[in-house]
Each structure stands twice: as structure tokens, then as C-alpha cells.
Amino acid sequence: MAMSQGRGGSRDGKKRMMRTPRSKVCMFCKDGVDYLDYKDITRLKKFVNDRGKILPRRVSGNCAKHQRMITVSVKRAREIALLAFVSERVA
Amino acid sequence: MVLVDPTFNEADVEKIIVKVEEQIQKSGNVLDTTNRWGKRKLSYEIKKVNEAYYVLFNYKANTQFNVELDKSLKFTNGVLRHMIIASYVEKKKAPAKAMQAM
């Protein structure tokens, strides 16, 4: 994750380069995926955080079309208990 | 996709599977495959149970039948959960055709 430094540079007074975010490419567009199966849990798990929440596009870097596919598939997988709705936070 | 209660023994699970298969075939629909995933751990508890037999049916039918099957599965004893969804059918690519015409 990129750390935001603010306008005045870093706290220790040294000037640091602002990190320019790398342009993300949708993984599914790259592979030419037309359909995402709800049974493919290993793939879906990559787009869900440790609490079971769906990762936003800003994090996963997916395009709108494929993000929609992910949400539908994750929700289907949750319905038949292949994925969890909520996971308990590990203390 | 049907989730069957794990407290049932193998024979009873098989009975439920056969019953669903018969129901699909009885109405003149085409049953493509029956995929038995077997016993799997659930991601969360359903009806105080942490495991279930997963069975996947692939069939061709009309909407009316799907409504009937949905209703009957709801009231079938031993079925923890079920889900009926339209499977993906690959679309014919139109741009490729246009390219050919050129």
C-alpha cells in the first residue's frame, strides 16, 4: 500500500519522492475471461479479504465488468456456504 | 446445487439424489450430469450442522419446472440448502464474423 506523505514532505524533514501509483491491469481482461464460476473458490478467495469482504476495485484493480462478475460469484458462493459471509476477526 | 444433511447415512443421501434425478427426468427434461462432490466442510453453520454432502445437477429445463423443483427441494427432508441458477452458455462472437465478411 502506498503511504500518503501530505504536502510538506516527510516528518523527518527529508524530501522524498511521492510514489506514483502503478497503473493496474484487470487480471481477467488479460486472460480473456468471459465467465467466472461461483464454484471456483480458489480464484474467488483472491478477491475477498480475511474478514470475507469483497475487495474494492481500487484495491483489486479489476475492470467494472469483471468486478461485477466477482460480486455475483462471491455472493452465490456465500449462499451455498462455499465462502463465509463474515469471518471472525483473529485476535 | 444441493446440500444434503450429513447426519443422514450414505443410502439415504443416495435416495435423495435419485429422487431429484427422477423428478428432473420425469418432466421430460434432459439431465446432463450429476456431480457428487461428497462431504465438505461448510464455511458457516447451517441448521446446527458444520458439514454437508454437496451434489451438483446439470440439466436442461424450462422456467416453470425450475419453480416446481425449487418448491419441492424446499420441503424435502434432509436438504439443508439448494440453489438453482442458469449455467453459462458461451456467446458466439459477433466481431469475428464481421472480420470474416471483410
mmCIF file of C-alpha atoms in Angstrom:
data_model
loop_
_atom_site.group_PDB
_atom_site.id
_atom_site.type_symbol
_atom_site.label_atom_id
_atom_site.label_comp_id
_atom_site.label_asym_id
_atom_site.label_seq_id
_atom_site.Cartn_x
_atom_site.Cartn_y
_atom_site.Cartn_z
ATOM 1 C CA MET A 1 0.000 0.000 0.000
ATOM 2 C CA ALA A 2 1.246 3.458 -0.827
ATOM 3 C CA MET A 3 1.826 5.712 2.143
ATOM 4 C CA SER A 4 0.471 9.210 1.718
ATOM 5 C CA GLN A 5 3.009 11.784 2.702
ATOM 6 C CA GLY A 6 0.997 15.005 2.575
ATOM 7 C CA ARG A 7 2.108 18.278 1.057
ATOM 8 C CA GLY A 8 5.009 19.198 3.321
ATOM 9 C CA GLY A 9 7.139 16.116 2.742
ATOM 10 C CA SER A 10 8.057 13.595 5.415
ATOM 11 C CA ARG A 11 8.099 14.129 9.151
ATOM 12 C CA ASP A 12 11.879 13.909 9.445
ATOM 13 C CA GLY A 13 12.350 16.879 7.122
ATOM 14 C CA LYS A 14 13.949 14.926 4.276
ATOM 15 C CA LYS A 15 12.447 15.284 0.858
ATOM 16 C CA ARG A 16 11.065 12.068 -0.530
ATOM 17 C CA MET A 17 9.718 11.173 -3.891
ATOM 18 C CA MET A 18 5.933 10.789 -3.989
ATOM 19 C CA ARG A 19 5.116 7.316 -5.150
ATOM 20 C CA THR A 20 3.201 7.338 -8.389
ATOM 21 C CA PRO A 21 0.621 4.561 -8.405
ATOM 22 C CA ARG A 22 1.271 1.822 -10.899
ATOM 23 C CA SER A 23 -1.480 1.534 -13.460
ATOM 24 C CA LYS A 24 -3.290 -1.707 -12.737
ATOM 25 C CA VAL A 25 -4.488 -4.057 -15.414
ATOM 26 C CA CYS A 26 -7.572 -6.199 -14.931
ATOM 27 C CA MET A 27 -6.372 -9.781 -14.470
ATOM 28 C CA PHE A 28 -9.445 -11.190 -16.167
ATOM 29 C CA CYS A 29 -9.226 -8.886 -19.181
ATOM 30 C CA LYS A 30 -5.654 -10.061 -19.619
ATOM 31 C CA ASP A 31 -6.746 -13.709 -19.626
ATOM 32 C CA GLY A 32 -9.872 -13.000 -21.693
ATOM 33 C CA VAL A 33 -12.296 -14.393 -19.122
ATOM 34 C CA ASP A 34 -15.982 -14.355 -20.166
ATOM 35 C CA TYR A 35 -17.473 -16.089 -17.158
ATOM 36 C CA LEU A 36 -16.441 -16.531 -13.565
ATOM 37 C CA ASP A 37 -17.744 -19.673 -11.910
ATOM 38 C CA TYR A 38 -19.080 -19.482 -8.352
ATOM 39 C CA LYS A 39 -17.584 -22.936 -7.691
ATOM 40 C CA ASP A 40 -14.058 -21.706 -8.413
ATOM 41 C CA ILE A 41 -13.346 -20.772 -4.792
ATOM 42 C CA THR A 42 -9.567 -20.643 -5.060
ATOM 43 C CA ARG A 43 -9.905 -17.882 -7.620
ATOM 44 C CA LEU A 44 -12.655 -16.047 -5.731
ATOM 45 C CA LYS A 45 -10.707 -16.130 -2.470
ATOM 46 C CA LYS A 46 -8.132 -13.810 -4.018
ATOM 47 C CA PHE A 47 -10.771 -11.103 -4.216
ATOM 48 C CA VAL A 48 -12.010 -11.427 -0.659
ATOM 49 C CA ASN A 49 -10.182 -10.121 2.403
ATOM 50 C CA ASP A 50 -9.522 -12.064 5.623
ATOM 51 C CA ARG A 51 -12.882 -10.965 7.025
ATOM 52 C CA GLY A 52 -14.714 -12.282 3.985
ATOM 53 C CA LYS A 53 -15.446 -8.899 2.448
ATOM 54 C CA ILE A 54 -15.207 -8.343 -1.285
ATOM 55 C CA LEU A 55 -12.183 -6.221 -2.206
ATOM 56 C CA PRO A 56 -12.949 -2.914 -3.916
ATOM 57 C CA ARG A 57 -11.875 -2.222 -7.474
ATOM 58 C CA ARG A 58 -9.404 0.330 -6.213
ATOM 59 C CA VAL A 59 -7.509 -2.487 -4.479
ATOM 60 C CA SER A 60 -8.010 -5.428 -6.833
ATOM 61 C CA GLY A 61 -7.535 -3.363 -9.999
ATOM 62 C CA ASN A 62 -10.323 -5.113 -11.881
ATOM 63 C CA CYS A 63 -12.431 -3.504 -14.570
ATOM 64 C CA ALA A 64 -16.113 -2.779 -13.870
ATOM 65 C CA LYS A 65 -17.343 -5.718 -15.925
ATOM 66 C CA HIS A 66 -15.194 -8.275 -14.147
ATOM 67 C CA GLN A 67 -15.765 -6.733 -10.723
ATOM 68 C CA ARG A 68 -19.497 -7.283 -11.311
ATOM 69 C CA MET A 69 -18.784 -10.915 -12.181
ATOM 70 C CA ILE A 70 -16.784 -11.309 -8.967
ATOM 71 C CA THR A 71 -19.529 -9.841 -6.758
ATOM 72 C CA VAL A 72 -22.171 -12.097 -8.295
ATOM 73 C CA SER A 73 -19.982 -15.205 -7.973
ATOM 74 C CA VAL A 74 -18.881 -14.432 -4.401
ATOM 75 C CA LYS A 75 -22.484 -13.865 -3.343
ATOM 76 C CA ARG A 76 -23.538 -17.157 -4.939
ATOM 77 C CA ALA A 77 -20.675 -18.980 -3.242
ATOM 78 C CA ARG A 78 -21.720 -17.468 0.090
ATOM 79 C CA GLU A 79 -25.288 -18.678 -0.384
ATOM 80 C CA ILE A 80 -24.219 -22.307 -0.571
ATOM 81 C CA ALA A 81 -21.607 -21.967 2.184
ATOM 82 C CA LEU A 82 -18.550 -22.290 -0.054
ATOM 83 C CA LEU A 83 -17.440 -18.882 1.197
ATOM 84 C CA ALA A 84 -18.201 -17.224 4.523
ATOM 85 C CA PHE A 85 -20.430 -14.171 4.897
ATOM 86 C CA VAL A 86 -18.334 -12.896 7.793
ATOM 87 C CA SER A 87 -15.252 -14.364 9.373
ATOM 88 C CA GLU A 88 -14.451 -13.718 12.984
ATOM 89 C CA ARG A 89 -11.520 -11.392 13.477
ATOM 90 C CA VAL A 90 -8.429 -13.270 14.568
ATOM 91 C CA ALA A 91 -7.373 -11.816 17.918
ATOM 92 C CA MET B 1 -26.545 -27.419 -6.387
ATOM 93 C CA VAL B 2 -27.994 -29.287 -3.423
ATOM 94 C CA LEU B 3 -26.586 -29.572 0.101
ATOM 95 C CA VAL B 4 -27.713 -32.698 1.942
ATOM 96 C CA ASP B 5 -27.674 -33.213 5.705
ATOM 97 C CA PRO B 6 -24.557 -35.179 6.815
ATOM 98 C CA THR B 7 -26.425 -36.851 9.669
ATOM 99 C CA PHE B 8 -28.173 -38.962 7.023
ATOM 100 C CA ASN B 9 -26.351 -42.157 6.060
ATOM 101 C CA GLU B 10 -24.969 -42.822 2.558
ATOM 102 C CA ALA B 11 -28.050 -44.781 1.459
ATOM 103 C CA ASP B 12 -30.440 -42.022 2.468
ATOM 104 C CA VAL B 13 -28.316 -39.407 0.693
ATOM 105 C CA GLU B 14 -28.361 -41.564 -2.417
ATOM 106 C CA LYS B 15 -32.154 -41.827 -2.128
ATOM 107 C CA ILE B 16 -32.475 -38.033 -2.134
ATOM 108 C CA ILE B 17 -30.142 -37.771 -5.146
ATOM 109 C CA VAL B 18 -32.112 -40.380 -7.084
ATOM 110 C CA LYS B 19 -35.377 -38.656 -6.163
ATOM 111 C CA VAL B 20 -34.148 -35.333 -7.563
ATOM 112 C CA GLU B 21 -32.800 -37.066 -10.685
ATOM 113 C CA GLU B 22 -36.149 -38.800 -11.271
ATOM 114 C CA GLN B 23 -38.014 -35.553 -10.785
ATOM 115 C CA ILE B 24 -35.873 -33.859 -13.406
ATOM 116 C CA GLN B 25 -36.248 -36.695 -15.914
ATOM 117 C CA LYS B 26 -39.949 -37.268 -15.227
ATOM 118 C CA SER B 27 -40.962 -33.880 -16.610
ATOM 119 C CA GLY B 28 -39.302 -34.597 -19.936
ATOM 120 C CA ASN B 29 -36.213 -32.549 -19.179
ATOM 121 C CA VAL B 30 -32.662 -33.547 -20.001
ATOM 122 C CA LEU B 31 -30.341 -34.405 -17.129
ATOM 123 C CA ASP B 32 -26.783 -33.855 -18.351
ATOM 124 C CA THR B 33 -24.640 -34.739 -15.359
ATOM 125 C CA THR B 34 -24.863 -35.461 -11.648
ATOM 126 C CA ASN B 35 -21.682 -34.475 -9.874
ATOM 127 C CA ARG B 36 -21.203 -35.810 -6.353
ATOM 128 C CA TRP B 37 -18.706 -33.627 -4.539
ATOM 129 C CA GLY B 38 -19.083 -35.639 -1.351
ATOM 130 C CA LYS B 39 -18.840 -34.448 2.232
ATOM 131 C CA ARG B 40 -17.447 -30.935 2.595
ATOM 132 C CA LYS B 41 -16.933 -28.580 5.477
ATOM 133 C CA LEU B 42 -19.285 -25.606 5.425
ATOM 134 C CA SER B 43 -17.989 -22.065 5.700
ATOM 135 C CA TYR B 44 -20.647 -21.359 8.283
ATOM 136 C CA GLU B 45 -23.124 -23.331 10.350
ATOM 137 C CA ILE B 46 -26.459 -24.234 8.744
ATOM 138 C CA LYS B 47 -29.181 -25.726 10.959
ATOM 139 C CA LYS B 48 -26.606 -26.558 13.673
ATOM 140 C CA VAL B 49 -24.562 -28.569 11.184
ATOM 141 C CA ASN B 50 -20.993 -27.900 10.032
ATOM 142 C CA GLU B 51 -20.716 -30.362 7.145
ATOM 143 C CA ALA B 52 -22.799 -31.301 4.137
ATOM 144 C CA TYR B 53 -22.925 -33.574 1.096
ATOM 145 C CA TYR B 54 -22.586 -31.401 -1.989
ATOM 146 C CA VAL B 55 -24.318 -32.584 -5.146
ATOM 147 C CA LEU B 56 -24.363 -30.697 -8.429
ATOM 148 C CA PHE B 57 -27.000 -31.387 -11.090
ATOM 149 C CA ASN B 58 -26.667 -30.090 -14.635
ATOM 150 C CA TYR B 59 -29.912 -30.199 -16.582
ATOM 151 C CA LYS B 60 -31.917 -28.501 -19.286
ATOM 152 C CA ALA B 61 -35.441 -27.399 -18.389
ATOM 153 C CA ASN B 62 -37.927 -24.586 -18.690
ATOM 154 C CA THR B 63 -38.603 -21.900 -16.093
ATOM 155 C CA GLN B 64 -41.851 -23.455 -14.946
ATOM 156 C CA PHE B 65 -40.050 -26.643 -13.946
ATOM 157 C CA ASN B 66 -37.392 -24.716 -12.067
ATOM 158 C CA VAL B 67 -40.094 -23.115 -9.913
ATOM 159 C CA GLU B 68 -41.560 -26.560 -9.174
ATOM 160 C CA LEU B 69 -38.177 -28.059 -8.345
ATOM 161 C CA ASP B 70 -37.334 -25.111 -6.118
ATOM 162 C CA LYS B 71 -40.562 -25.597 -4.177
ATOM 163 C CA SER B 72 -40.125 -29.350 -3.794
ATOM 164 C CA LEU B 73 -36.492 -29.050 -2.670
ATOM 165 C CA LYS B 74 -37.571 -26.529 -0.058
ATOM 166 C CA PHE B 75 -39.827 -29.155 1.502
ATOM 167 C CA THR B 76 -37.555 -32.178 1.017
ATOM 168 C CA ASN B 77 -36.401 -33.569 4.313
ATOM 169 C CA GLY B 78 -32.605 -33.711 4.527
ATOM 170 C CA VAL B 79 -31.868 -30.924 2.060
ATOM 171 C CA LEU B 80 -30.023 -28.248 4.013
ATOM 172 C CA ARG B 81 -29.823 -25.778 1.166
ATOM 173 C CA HIS B 82 -30.190 -25.632 -2.587
ATOM 174 C CA MET B 83 -29.591 -23.187 -5.398
ATOM 175 C CA ILE B 84 -30.865 -23.231 -8.977
ATOM 176 C CA ILE B 85 -29.041 -20.962 -11.404
ATOM 177 C CA ALA B 86 -28.718 -20.607 -15.160
ATOM 178 C CA SER B 87 -25.445 -22.048 -16.344
ATOM 179 C CA TYR B 88 -23.162 -20.069 -18.589
ATOM 180 C CA VAL B 89 -23.624 -20.521 -22.325
ATOM 181 C CA GLU B 90 -20.762 -19.310 -24.464
ATOM 182 C CA LYS B 91 -21.802 -16.486 -26.733
ATOM 183 C CA LYS B 92 -20.976 -16.501 -30.406
ATOM 184 C CA LYS B 93 -18.535 -13.733 -31.073
ATOM 185 C CA ALA B 94 -20.027 -11.212 -33.496
ATOM 186 C CA PRO B 95 -16.830 -9.240 -34.253
ATOM 187 C CA ALA B 96 -15.127 -12.363 -35.597
ATOM 188 C CA LYS B 97 -17.952 -12.770 -38.100
ATOM 189 C CA ALA B 98 -17.623 -9.177 -39.213
ATOM 190 C CA MET B 99 -13.933 -9.708 -39.703
ATOM 191 C CA GLN B 100 -14.649 -12.660 -41.962
ATOM 192 C CA ALA B 101 -17.012 -10.594 -44.094
ATOM 193 C CA MET B 102 -14.277 -8.093 -44.674
#
